[in-house]
Coordinates of C-alpha atoms in Angstrom, one line a residue:
Chain A
X23 CA 11.0 -71.4 6.1
X24 CA 7.4 -70.9 7.0
X25 CA 8.3 -69.2 10.3
X26 CA 10.9 -66.9 8.8
X27 CA 8.7 -63.9 8.3
X28 CA 7.1 -63.8 11.7
X29 CA 10.4 -64.3 13.5
X30 CA 12.1 -61.5 11.6
X31 CA 9.1 -59.3 12.4
X32 CA 9.6 -60.1 16.1
X33 CA 13.3 -59.3 16.0
X34 CA 13.9 -56.0 17.6
X35 CA 15.4 -53.2 15.5
X36 CA 19.2 -53.3 15.5
X37 CA 20.9 -51.3 18.1
X38 CA 22.3 -48.9 15.5
X39 CA 18.9 -48.1 14.0
X40 CA 17.3 -47.6 17.3
X41 CA 20.2 -45.6 18.5
X42 CA 20.1 -43.4 15.4
X43 CA 16.4 -42.5 16.1
X44 CA 17.2 -41.7 19.8
X45 CA 20.2 -39.6 19.0
X46 CA 18.5 -37.7 16.3
X47 CA 15.4 -37.1 18.4
X48 CA 17.4 -35.9 21.3
X49 CA 19.6 -33.8 19.2
X50 CA 16.9 -31.9 17.4
X51 CA 14.9 -31.5 20.6
X52 CA 18.0 -30.0 22.2
X53 CA 18.7 -27.7 19.2
X54 CA 15.1 -26.5 19.4
X55 CA 15.5 -25.6 23.0
X56 CA 18.7 -23.8 22.1
X57 CA 16.9 -21.8 19.5
X58 CA 14.2 -20.8 22.0
X59 CA 16.8 -19.8 24.6
X60 CA 17.6 -16.3 23.1
X61 CA 14.0 -15.4 23.1
X62 CA 13.5 -16.3 26.7
X63 CA 16.8 -14.6 27.6
X64 CA 15.8 -11.4 25.8
X65 CA 12.4 -11.3 27.4
X66 CA 13.9 -12.0 30.9
X67 CA 16.6 -9.3 30.5
X68 CA 14.2 -6.6 29.3
X69 CA 11.6 -7.3 32.0
X70 CA 14.3 -7.5 34.7
X71 CA 16.2 -4.4 33.7
X72 CA 13.3 -2.3 32.3
X73 CA 10.7 -2.8 34.9
X74 CA 12.5 -1.0 37.9
X75 CA 12.6 2.4 36.1
X76 CA 9.2 2.0 34.5
X77 CA 6.8 4.5 35.9
X78 CA 4.1 6.9 34.8
X79 CA 6.8 9.6 34.6
X80 CA 8.6 8.2 31.6
X81 CA 5.5 8.6 29.5
X82 CA 5.0 12.4 30.2
X83 CA 8.5 13.8 30.6
X84 CA 11.4 14.7 28.3
X85 CA 14.8 13.0 28.7
X86 CA 16.5 14.6 31.7
X87 CA 19.9 16.2 31.2
X88 CA 22.7 13.9 32.2
X89 CA 24.1 14.2 35.7
X90 CA 21.3 16.1 37.2
X91 CA 19.7 14.3 40.2
X92 CA 16.0 14.4 41.0
X93 CA 14.9 15.6 37.6
X94 CA 12.0 13.6 36.2
X95 CA 13.3 11.5 33.3
X96 CA 11.3 10.1 30.4
X97 CA 10.9 9.7 26.7
X98 CA 7.5 11.2 25.9
X99 CA 8.9 13.1 23.0
X100 CA 10.2 9.8 21.5
X101 CA 6.8 8.2 21.8
X102 CA 5.1 11.1 20.2
X103 CA 7.8 11.1 17.4
X104 CA 7.4 7.4 16.7
X105 CA 3.6 7.8 16.5
X106 CA 3.9 10.8 14.2
X107 CA 6.2 9.0 11.8
X108 CA 4.3 5.7 11.8
X109 CA 1.2 7.8 11.2
X110 CA 2.8 9.7 8.3
X111 CA 3.9 6.3 6.8
X112 CA 0.5 4.8 7.3
X113 CA -1.1 7.8 5.5
X114 CA 0.1 6.6 2.1
X115 CA 1.1 3.0 2.7
X116 CA -2.4 1.9 3.8
X117 CA -4.3 3.1 0.7
X118 CA -1.5 2.1 -1.6
X119 CA -1.1 -1.4 0.0
X120 CA -4.8 -2.2 0.3
X121 CA -5.4 -1.1 -3.3
X122 CA -2.5 -3.2 -4.5
X123 CA -3.8 -6.2 -2.6
X124 CA -7.3 -5.6 -4.2
X125 CA -5.7 -5.5 -7.6
X126 CA -3.8 -8.7 -7.0
X127 CA -6.7 -10.7 -5.6
X128 CA -9.7 -9.3 -7.4
X129 CA -8.8 -7.9 -10.8
X130 CA -5.6 -9.6 -11.9
X131 CA -5.7 -12.9 -10.1
X132 CA -3.6 -15.5 -11.9
X133 CA -2.5 -13.1 -14.7
X134 CA 1.1 -12.5 -15.6
X135 CA 0.8 -8.9 -14.4
X136 CA -0.3 -10.0 -11.0
X137 CA 2.5 -12.5 -10.7
X138 CA 5.0 -9.8 -11.6
X139 CA 3.5 -7.2 -9.2
X140 CA 3.5 -9.8 -6.4
X141 CA 7.1 -10.7 -7.1
X142 CA 8.1 -7.1 -7.0
X143 CA 6.1 -6.6 -3.7
X144 CA 7.8 -9.6 -2.1
X145 CA 11.2 -8.3 -3.2
X146 CA 10.3 -4.8 -1.9
X147 CA 9.5 -6.3 1.5
X148 CA 12.9 -8.0 1.6
X149 CA 14.9 -4.9 0.7
X150 CA 17.1 -4.1 3.8
X151 CA 15.5 -1.4 5.8
X152 CA 18.7 0.6 5.9
X153 CA 18.5 0.8 2.0
X154 CA 15.0 2.2 2.4
X155 CA 16.5 4.8 4.7
X156 CA 19.2 5.7 2.2
X157 CA 16.4 6.1 -0.4
X158 CA 14.4 8.5 1.9
X159 CA 17.7 10.3 2.6
X160 CA 18.4 10.8 -1.1
X161 CA 14.8 11.8 -1.9
X162 CA 14.0 14.2 1.0
X163 CA 17.0 14.9 3.2
X164 CA 19.4 15.8 0.4
X165 CA 16.9 17.9 -1.4
X166 CA 15.4 19.7 1.6
X167 CA 18.7 19.9 3.4
X168 CA 16.9 19.0 6.6
X169 CA 16.4 15.9 8.7
X170 CA 12.6 15.7 9.1
X171 CA 9.6 13.6 10.3
X172 CA 8.5 13.5 6.6
X173 CA 11.7 11.7 5.6
X174 CA 11.3 9.2 8.5
X175 CA 7.6 8.8 7.6
X176 CA 8.5 8.1 3.9
X177 CA 11.0 5.4 4.9
X178 CA 8.5 3.8 7.3
X179 CA 5.7 3.9 4.7
X180 CA 7.9 2.2 2.1
X181 CA 8.6 -0.6 4.6
X182 CA 4.9 -0.9 5.5
X183 CA 3.4 -0.9 2.0
X184 CA 4.5 -4.5 0.8
X185 CA 3.4 -6.0 4.2
X186 CA -0.1 -4.5 3.8
X187 CA -0.4 -5.4 0.2
X188 CA 0.5 -9.1 0.7
X189 CA -1.7 -9.6 3.7
X190 CA -4.6 -7.8 2.0
X191 CA -4.2 -10.2 -1.0
X192 CA -4.3 -13.2 1.4
X193 CA -7.2 -11.7 3.3
X194 CA -9.3 -11.2 0.1
X195 CA -8.5 -14.7 -1.2
X196 CA -10.1 -16.1 2.0
X197 CA -13.4 -14.5 1.3
X198 CA -15.7 -17.3 0.0
X199 CA -16.5 -17.1 -3.7
X200 CA -20.2 -17.4 -2.9
X201 CA -20.2 -13.9 -1.5
X202 CA -19.0 -12.5 -4.8
X203 CA -21.5 -14.6 -6.7
X204 CA -24.3 -13.5 -4.4
X205 CA -23.5 -9.9 -4.9
X206 CA -23.2 -10.3 -8.7
X207 CA -26.5 -12.2 -8.8
X208 CA -28.2 -9.2 -7.1
X209 CA -26.9 -7.0 -9.8
X210 CA -23.8 -5.7 -8.2
X211 CA -21.1 -4.6 -10.6
X212 CA -17.5 -5.6 -10.0
X213 CA -16.6 -2.6 -8.0
X214 CA -19.8 -2.7 -5.9
X215 CA -19.1 -6.4 -5.2
X216 CA -15.5 -5.5 -4.2
X217 CA -16.1 -2.4 -2.2
X218 CA -19.5 -3.3 -0.5
X219 CA -19.1 -7.1 0.0
X220 CA -15.6 -8.5 -0.4
X221 CA -13.6 -5.8 1.4
X222 CA -16.0 -5.5 4.4
X223 CA -15.8 -9.2 4.9
X224 CA -12.0 -9.1 4.9
X225 CA -11.7 -6.0 7.1
X226 CA -10.5 -8.0 10.2
X227 CA -7.7 -9.7 8.2
X228 CA -6.7 -6.5 6.5
X229 CA -6.6 -4.8 9.9
X230 CA -4.2 -7.5 10.9
X231 CA -2.0 -6.7 8.0
X232 CA -2.0 -3.0 8.9
X233 CA -1.3 -3.7 12.5
X234 CA 1.6 -6.0 11.7
X235 CA 3.0 -3.3 9.4
X236 CA 2.6 -0.7 12.2
X237 CA 4.4 -3.0 14.6
X238 CA 7.2 -3.6 12.2
X239 CA 7.6 0.1 11.4
X240 CA 7.5 1.1 15.1
X241 CA 10.5 -1.0 15.7
X242 CA 12.6 0.1 12.7
X243 CA 15.7 2.0 13.7
X244 CA 18.2 2.1 10.8
X245 CA 16.0 4.1 8.4
X246 CA 15.3 6.7 11.0
X247 CA 18.8 7.3 12.2
X248 CA 19.7 9.5 9.2
X249 CA 16.3 10.6 8.0
X250 CA 14.6 11.8 11.2
X251 CA 17.8 11.9 13.3
X252 CA 16.9 12.5 16.9
X253 CA 16.2 15.3 19.3
X254 CA 16.2 15.7 23.1
X255 CA 13.2 18.0 22.9
X256 CA 9.7 18.2 21.7
X257 CA 9.8 18.2 17.9
X258 CA 9.3 21.6 16.2
X259 CA 6.9 20.6 13.5
X260 CA 7.2 18.0 10.8
X261 CA 10.2 19.6 9.0
X262 CA 12.5 19.2 12.0
X263 CA 14.6 16.4 13.4
X264 CA 12.3 14.0 15.2
X265 CA 13.0 11.7 18.1
X266 CA 11.8 8.1 18.1
X267 CA 11.8 5.2 20.5
X268 CA 14.2 2.9 18.6
X269 CA 16.7 5.6 17.9
X270 CA 16.5 6.6 21.6
X271 CA 17.3 3.0 22.6
X272 CA 20.2 2.9 20.2
X273 CA 21.7 6.3 21.4
X274 CA 21.2 5.5 25.1
X275 CA 22.5 1.9 24.8
X276 CA 25.9 3.1 23.7
X277 CA 25.9 6.0 26.2
X278 CA 28.5 5.9 29.0
X279 CA 25.9 7.1 31.5
X280 CA 24.2 4.4 33.5
X281 CA 20.9 6.4 33.9
X282 CA 20.7 6.6 30.1
X283 CA 21.3 2.9 29.8
X284 CA 18.5 2.3 32.3
X285 CA 16.2 4.5 30.2
X286 CA 17.2 2.5 27.1
X287 CA 16.0 -0.7 28.9
X288 CA 12.7 0.9 29.9
X289 CA 12.1 2.2 26.4
X290 CA 12.8 -1.3 25.1
X291 CA 10.3 -2.7 27.5
X292 CA 7.7 -0.2 26.3
X293 CA 8.5 -0.8 22.6
X294 CA 8.6 -4.6 23.0
X295 CA 5.3 -4.7 24.8
X296 CA 3.8 -2.5 22.1
X297 CA 5.2 -4.7 19.3
X298 CA 4.4 -8.1 21.0
X299 CA 0.9 -7.0 22.0
X300 CA 0.1 -5.9 18.4
X301 CA 1.5 -9.2 17.1
X302 CA -0.3 -11.4 19.5
X303 CA -3.5 -9.5 19.1
X304 CA -3.4 -9.5 15.3
X305 CA -2.5 -13.2 15.2
X306 CA -5.5 -14.0 17.4
X307 CA -7.7 -11.8 15.3
X308 CA -6.9 -13.7 12.1
X309 CA -7.0 -17.1 13.8
X310 CA -10.5 -16.7 15.2
X311 CA -11.8 -15.3 12.0
X312 CA -10.9 -18.0 9.5
Chain B
X18 CA -58.2 -27.4 -20.1
X19 CA -59.4 -25.9 -16.9
X20 CA -61.3 -22.7 -17.2
X21 CA -59.4 -19.6 -16.3
X22 CA -56.0 -21.2 -16.4
X23 CA -53.6 -20.0 -18.9
X24 CA -50.7 -22.3 -19.8
X25 CA -48.5 -19.3 -20.7
X26 CA -48.5 -16.8 -17.8
X27 CA -48.4 -13.3 -19.0
X28 CA -45.0 -11.8 -18.3
X29 CA -44.3 -8.3 -19.2
X30 CA -42.9 -8.0 -22.7
X31 CA -39.2 -8.6 -22.7
X32 CA -38.0 -6.1 -25.2
X33 CA -37.8 -3.2 -22.6
X34 CA -35.3 -5.0 -20.4
X35 CA -31.7 -5.5 -21.6
X36 CA -29.7 -7.3 -19.0
X37 CA -26.4 -6.5 -20.7
X38 CA -27.2 -2.8 -20.7
X39 CA -24.9 -1.2 -18.2
X40 CA -25.6 1.9 -16.2
X41 CA -23.2 4.4 -17.5
X42 CA -22.3 5.8 -14.1
X43 CA -21.7 2.3 -12.7
X44 CA -19.6 1.0 -15.5
X45 CA -17.6 4.2 -15.4
X46 CA -17.0 3.6 -11.7
X47 CA -16.2 0.0 -12.5
X48 CA -13.6 1.0 -15.0
X49 CA -12.2 3.8 -12.8
X50 CA -11.9 1.5 -9.7
X51 CA -10.1 -1.1 -11.7
X52 CA -7.6 1.4 -13.1
X53 CA -7.1 2.9 -9.7
X54 CA -6.1 -0.5 -8.2
X55 CA -3.9 -1.1 -11.2
X56 CA -2.3 2.3 -10.7
X57 CA -1.6 1.5 -7.0
X58 CA -0.1 -1.8 -7.8
X59 CA 2.2 -0.1 -10.3
X60 CA 3.1 2.3 -7.5
X61 CA 4.8 -0.6 -5.7
X62 CA 6.8 -1.3 -8.9
X63 CA 7.6 2.4 -9.2
X64 CA 8.8 2.5 -5.5
X65 CA 11.3 -0.3 -6.1
X66 CA 12.6 1.2 -9.3
X67 CA 12.8 4.6 -7.7
X68 CA 14.8 3.2 -4.8
X69 CA 17.3 1.7 -7.3
X70 CA 17.5 4.9 -9.2
X71 CA 18.0 7.2 -6.2
X72 CA 20.8 5.0 -4.8
X73 CA 22.4 4.6 -8.3
X74 CA 22.2 8.3 -9.1
X75 CA 23.5 9.5 -5.8
X76 CA 26.4 7.1 -6.0
X77 CA 27.6 8.6 -9.2
X78 CA 30.3 10.9 -7.7
X79 CA 32.0 8.0 -6.1
X80 CA 31.5 5.6 -9.1
X81 CA 33.1 8.2 -11.3
X82 CA 36.0 8.8 -9.0
X83 CA 36.8 5.3 -7.8
X84 CA 35.2 2.9 -10.3
X85 CA 35.6 -0.8 -9.7
X86 CA 38.7 -0.1 -7.5
X87 CA 36.3 0.9 -4.8
X88 CA 35.4 -2.8 -4.1
X89 CA 39.0 -3.8 -3.5
X90 CA 40.3 -0.7 -1.8
X91 CA 40.7 -0.7 2.0
X92 CA 41.2 3.0 2.7
X93 CA 38.4 5.0 4.2
X94 CA 39.3 8.5 5.2
X95 CA 36.7 11.2 4.8
X96 CA 39.4 13.9 5.5
X97 CA 41.6 12.7 2.6
X98 CA 38.6 12.0 0.4
X99 CA 39.7 8.4 -0.1
X100 CA 37.1 5.8 0.1
X101 CA 37.2 2.0 -0.4
X102 CA 34.6 -0.6 0.5
X103 CA 36.5 -3.8 1.0
X104 CA 36.4 -3.9 4.9
X105 CA 32.6 -3.5 4.9
X106 CA 32.0 -6.0 2.2
X107 CA 34.3 -8.5 3.9
X108 CA 32.6 -7.9 7.3
X109 CA 29.1 -8.3 5.9
X110 CA 30.0 -11.6 4.1
X111 CA 31.9 -13.1 7.0
X112 CA 29.3 -12.2 9.7
X113 CA 26.5 -13.5 7.6
X114 CA 28.3 -16.8 6.9
X115 CA 29.0 -17.3 10.6
X116 CA 25.3 -16.6 11.2
X117 CA 24.2 -19.2 8.6
X118 CA 26.6 -21.8 10.0
X119 CA 24.8 -21.6 13.4
X120 CA 21.3 -20.8 12.3
X121 CA 20.9 -23.6 9.7
X122 CA 21.1 -26.6 12.1
X123 CA 19.0 -24.8 14.7
X124 CA 16.4 -23.6 12.3
X125 CA 16.2 -27.0 10.6
X126 CA 15.8 -28.7 14.0
X127 CA 12.9 -26.3 14.9
X128 CA 11.3 -27.0 11.4
X129 CA 11.5 -30.8 11.9
X130 CA 10.3 -30.6 15.5
X131 CA 7.3 -28.4 14.6
X132 CA 6.3 -30.2 11.3
X133 CA 6.6 -33.8 12.5
X134 CA 4.5 -35.1 15.3
X135 CA 7.5 -36.0 17.5
X136 CA 6.0 -33.8 20.2
X137 CA 2.4 -33.5 21.2
X138 CA 0.6 -30.7 19.5
X139 CA 0.1 -28.6 22.7
X140 CA 3.9 -28.4 22.9
X141 CA 4.7 -28.2 19.2
X142 CA 2.4 -25.3 18.3
X143 CA 3.6 -22.9 21.1
X144 CA 7.3 -23.7 20.1
X145 CA 6.6 -22.7 16.5
X146 CA 4.8 -19.6 17.7
X147 CA 7.5 -18.6 20.1
X148 CA 10.3 -19.0 17.5
X149 CA 8.3 -16.8 15.1
X150 CA 8.0 -14.2 17.9
X151 CA 11.8 -13.7 17.8
X152 CA 11.3 -12.4 14.2
X153 CA 9.0 -9.6 15.5
X154 CA 11.4 -8.3 18.2
X155 CA 12.9 -5.0 16.9
X156 CA 16.5 -5.4 15.9
X157 CA 17.6 -2.5 18.2
X158 CA 16.3 -4.4 21.2
X159 CA 18.3 -7.5 20.3
X160 CA 21.3 -5.2 19.9
X161 CA 20.7 -3.8 23.4
X162 CA 20.5 -7.3 24.7
X163 CA 23.7 -8.1 22.8
X164 CA 25.7 -5.3 24.4
X165 CA 24.6 -5.8 28.0
X166 CA 23.8 -9.5 28.3
X167 CA 25.1 -11.5 25.4
X168 CA 28.6 -10.1 25.0
X169 CA 29.4 -10.5 28.8
X170 CA 28.2 -14.1 28.6
X171 CA 30.2 -14.7 25.4
X172 CA 33.4 -13.1 26.8
X173 CA 34.7 -16.1 28.8
X174 CA 34.2 -18.3 25.7
X175 CA 36.1 -15.8 23.5
X176 CA 38.9 -15.6 26.1
X177 CA 39.1 -19.4 26.2
X178 CA 39.2 -19.6 22.4
X179 CA 42.1 -17.2 22.3
X180 CA 44.0 -18.9 25.2
X181 CA 43.7 -22.4 23.8
X182 CA 43.3 -21.9 20.1
X183 CA 45.1 -18.6 19.7
X184 CA 47.7 -20.2 17.4
X185 CA 44.9 -20.5 14.8
X186 CA 44.6 -17.3 12.7
X187 CA 40.8 -17.2 13.1
X188 CA 41.2 -16.9 16.9
X189 CA 44.4 -14.9 16.8
X190 CA 43.5 -11.6 18.4
X191 CA 42.9 -10.9 22.0
X192 CA 39.1 -10.4 22.5
X193 CA 37.8 -7.3 24.2
X194 CA 34.0 -7.9 23.8
X195 CA 32.5 -6.8 20.5
X196 CA 33.6 -9.0 17.7
X197 CA 32.8 -10.6 14.4
X198 CA 31.9 -13.8 16.3
X199 CA 29.5 -11.9 18.6
X200 CA 27.9 -10.3 15.5
X201 CA 27.6 -13.6 13.7
X202 CA 25.9 -15.3 16.7
X203 CA 23.5 -12.4 17.3
X204 CA 22.6 -12.5 13.5
X205 CA 22.1 -16.3 13.9
X206 CA 19.4 -15.6 16.6
X207 CA 17.7 -13.2 14.2
X208 CA 17.6 -15.5 11.1
X209 CA 16.6 -18.7 12.8
X210 CA 12.9 -17.8 12.5
X211 CA 13.3 -17.2 8.8
X212 CA 14.9 -20.6 8.2
X213 CA 12.6 -22.4 10.6
X214 CA 9.3 -21.1 9.4
X215 CA 10.0 -21.4 5.6
X216 CA 11.6 -24.9 6.0
X217 CA 8.6 -25.9 8.1
X218 CA 6.2 -24.9 5.3
X219 CA 8.3 -26.8 2.8
X220 CA 8.5 -29.9 5.0
X221 CA 4.7 -29.8 5.4
X222 CA 4.2 -29.7 1.7
X223 CA 6.3 -32.8 1.0
X224 CA 3.9 -35.4 -0.5
X225 CA 2.5 -37.7 2.2
X226 CA 2.8 -40.7 -0.1
X227 CA 6.6 -40.5 0.1
X228 CA 6.4 -40.8 3.8
X229 CA 3.9 -43.7 3.6
X230 CA 6.1 -45.5 1.1
X231 CA 9.2 -45.1 3.2
X232 CA 7.4 -46.3 6.4
X233 CA 5.9 -49.2 4.6
X234 CA 9.3 -50.4 3.6
X235 CA 10.2 -50.6 7.2
X236 CA 12.1 -47.3 7.9
X237 CA 12.1 -45.9 11.3
X238 CA 10.7 -42.4 11.7
X239 CA 14.1 -40.7 11.7
X240 CA 15.3 -42.8 8.7
X241 CA 12.3 -41.5 6.9
X242 CA 13.1 -37.9 7.8
X243 CA 16.8 -38.1 7.0
X244 CA 16.7 -40.3 3.9
X245 CA 13.4 -39.3 2.3
X246 CA 11.8 -36.1 3.6
X247 CA 14.8 -33.8 4.0
X248 CA 16.3 -34.8 0.7
X249 CA 13.0 -34.2 -1.2
X250 CA 12.7 -30.8 0.6
X251 CA 16.3 -29.9 0.1
X252 CA 15.9 -27.4 -2.7
X253 CA 13.3 -25.6 -0.6
X254 CA 15.5 -25.6 2.4
X255 CA 18.3 -24.1 0.3
X256 CA 15.9 -21.4 -0.8
X257 CA 15.1 -20.6 2.8
X258 CA 18.8 -20.5 3.6
X259 CA 19.5 -18.1 0.8
X260 CA 16.6 -15.9 1.9
X261 CA 18.0 -15.9 5.5
X262 CA 21.4 -15.0 4.0
X263 CA 19.8 -12.0 2.3
X264 CA 18.3 -10.9 5.6
X265 CA 21.6 -11.4 7.5
X266 CA 23.4 -9.2 4.9
X267 CA 21.0 -6.4 5.3
X268 CA 20.5 -6.5 9.1
X269 CA 21.7 -3.3 10.6
X270 CA 21.1 -2.3 14.2
X271 CA 21.9 -5.5 16.1
X272 CA 25.1 -6.0 14.1
X273 CA 26.2 -2.3 14.5
X274 CA 25.8 -2.6 18.3
X275 CA 27.9 -5.8 18.7
X276 CA 30.5 -5.9 15.9
X277 CA 32.8 -3.2 17.2
X278 CA 32.8 -1.0 14.1
X279 CA 36.5 -1.2 13.1
X280 CA 37.4 -1.1 9.4
X281 CA 40.5 -3.1 9.7
X282 CA 40.3 -6.4 8.0
X283 CA 41.4 -9.2 10.3
X284 CA 41.4 -13.0 9.8
X285 CA 40.4 -13.4 13.5
X286 CA 36.8 -13.8 14.4
X287 CA 37.5 -12.4 17.8
X288 CA 38.6 -9.0 16.3
X289 CA 36.0 -6.3 15.7
X290 CA 34.7 -5.7 12.2
X291 CA 32.4 -3.6 10.2
X292 CA 29.5 -4.2 7.8
X293 CA 27.9 -2.2 5.0
X294 CA 24.7 -1.6 6.8
X295 CA 26.6 -0.5 9.9
X296 CA 28.7 2.0 8.2
X297 CA 25.6 3.4 6.5
X298 CA 23.9 3.7 9.9
X299 CA 26.9 5.3 11.5
X300 CA 28.0 7.8 8.9
X301 CA 25.1 9.0 6.9
X302 CA 23.9 11.5 9.6
X303 CA 27.4 13.2 9.6
X304 CA 28.2 13.0 5.9
X305 CA 28.3 16.4 4.3
X306 CA 30.5 16.5 1.3
X307 CA 29.3 15.0 -2.0
X308 CA 32.1 12.4 -2.3
X309 CA 31.5 11.0 1.2
X310 CA 27.8 10.7 0.6
X311 CA 28.6 9.2 -2.8
X312 CA 30.8 6.6 -1.3
X313 CA 28.2 5.6 1.2
X314 CA 25.6 5.5 -1.6
X315 CA 28.0 3.3 -3.6
X316 CA 28.2 0.9 -0.6
X317 CA 24.4 1.0 -0.4
X318 CA 24.2 0.2 -4.1
X319 CA 26.5 -2.8 -3.7
X320 CA 24.4 -4.0 -0.8
X321 CA 21.2 -3.4 -2.8
X322 CA 22.4 -5.3 -5.8
X323 CA 23.6 -8.3 -3.7
X324 CA 20.5 -8.5 -1.6
X325 CA 18.2 -8.0 -4.7
X326 CA 19.9 -10.9 -6.5
X327 CA 19.9 -13.2 -3.5
X328 CA 16.3 -12.5 -2.5
X329 CA 15.0 -12.8 -6.1
X330 CA 16.7 -16.2 -6.4
X331 CA 15.4 -17.4 -3.0
X332 CA 11.9 -16.1 -3.6
X333 CA 11.7 -17.8 -7.0
X334 CA 13.1 -21.1 -5.6
X335 CA 10.7 -21.2 -2.7
X336 CA 7.7 -20.2 -4.9
X337 CA 8.5 -22.9 -7.4
X338 CA 8.8 -25.6 -4.6
X339 CA 5.5 -24.5 -3.0
X340 CA 3.7 -24.6 -6.4
X341 CA 5.0 -28.1 -7.0
X342 CA 4.0 -29.1 -3.4
X343 CA 0.5 -27.8 -4.1
X344 CA 0.2 -29.5 -7.4
X345 CA 0.8 -32.9 -6.0

């Protein structure tokens, strides 16, 4: 009887229990690799198919007419259009988002209003982007009877706003309370504390939020297809159809012409590099900071 | 008492200084700044309400003409002015369910692998990071990959399914490339990061004492994970899954590019289909007459209501679980 405990401790685990652990470990490791596979496949395909046609030319030329040999081929107008519309979106989404974040973190923290606004913001961020496009279509395209950069910019701005608001709130929460106490002890009022002490401390993290929002907006296609439409030429002002990189990729992907397919891959390479670099950069920025 | 030392140093008289006295300009700014931030935060609420209103108002022509019948009708003919949404609703639901079926086990595996220390940290952290990078790849790029890389790779499998299991209705049509199955699989790729990253947070917030208790009773690591940790995180994982479902229902570009865009309802997963976001993306730019726009808006309204309900539910669930996790 005395030896029962030590001997049972020395008995190895039953084959079934050991086997279960091995099988589950192997299974979930395999599934994780399977989940990673698409990412690697996408990156490989884009680099392999996009790189051969990537040259300085694509950044400065308009799309060449199909079937004409030797014409320089590019998508400079789409790059300009994307930048224009992301810029238009940022114009109202950055102030709106940052101020919402300030309200949530500094003025209404913990209150029912803050919880409500935060909930609405999260819900707004999960509204399908195509619905946001429908909204911009209803607000600007139907009323002005014109596909325009403004309509595209409105849609992108609505997509960016909740991202900026939520990251700003998180950024402000990370600023140590001592900074606020210090400012208040020196006689700073609430708004001085917020504007001169808290926000400057959080600027790197707020920038991260803005960059993430820009990266997200730059890759959005669905809301632009029927608000900004597309154009093969330089845009004629902000009240005209505006080309963009994602819509160019979509149009050229389904084109029967191989040279257009090739341009779609190159445009994807450019867009993906833009998005991934912004993502990596902003994640590093926030990681080093806090 | 020492000469020249006064026990009560002479401070300036206090009555001239009132520390509660505010500077009028400053307190005005204080008030103004606070109201400005409040106004901006209400702006977010206004935007969401405005979206709902615009979609609802512009859908009126179709709502008035077709009513609830719209949801069950299969006709879609802009020439005849006949519109029905069933093929699109069917396609959205089926493609999203296929996506969930594949993404749930994969996403959970990633969540377990990156939250437990089954792998050394230098391997674990990059895996979590890489999986989240998938989420930042623009959907149109995944669609491009879907058309030119994924569908050709999937084609032999689709042909094999038809050849050997073609007697089953779900594999009953001859595949030609784009299909409901292809769309579901591409969607799965896109929602794995959602399930993985939220489930990971939830698993990390499970109370460590549960794990200690289980291990102390002699469970192996995987018995602890399967019998203690996953069950106690189950409601959070359900929340993550619902959120992923919401995302899959609203996903547009990648699906549009690989689903084949055919508004014929087929039981077969190898047949092409159509989804609500795809038809919105394809037809809005060409819609001119009021009823056509109205029908598209009606579809958008249906999608908006479904995703709003699903996302609200999921966000509330995940938030509740997180709060409980933090409280422990």
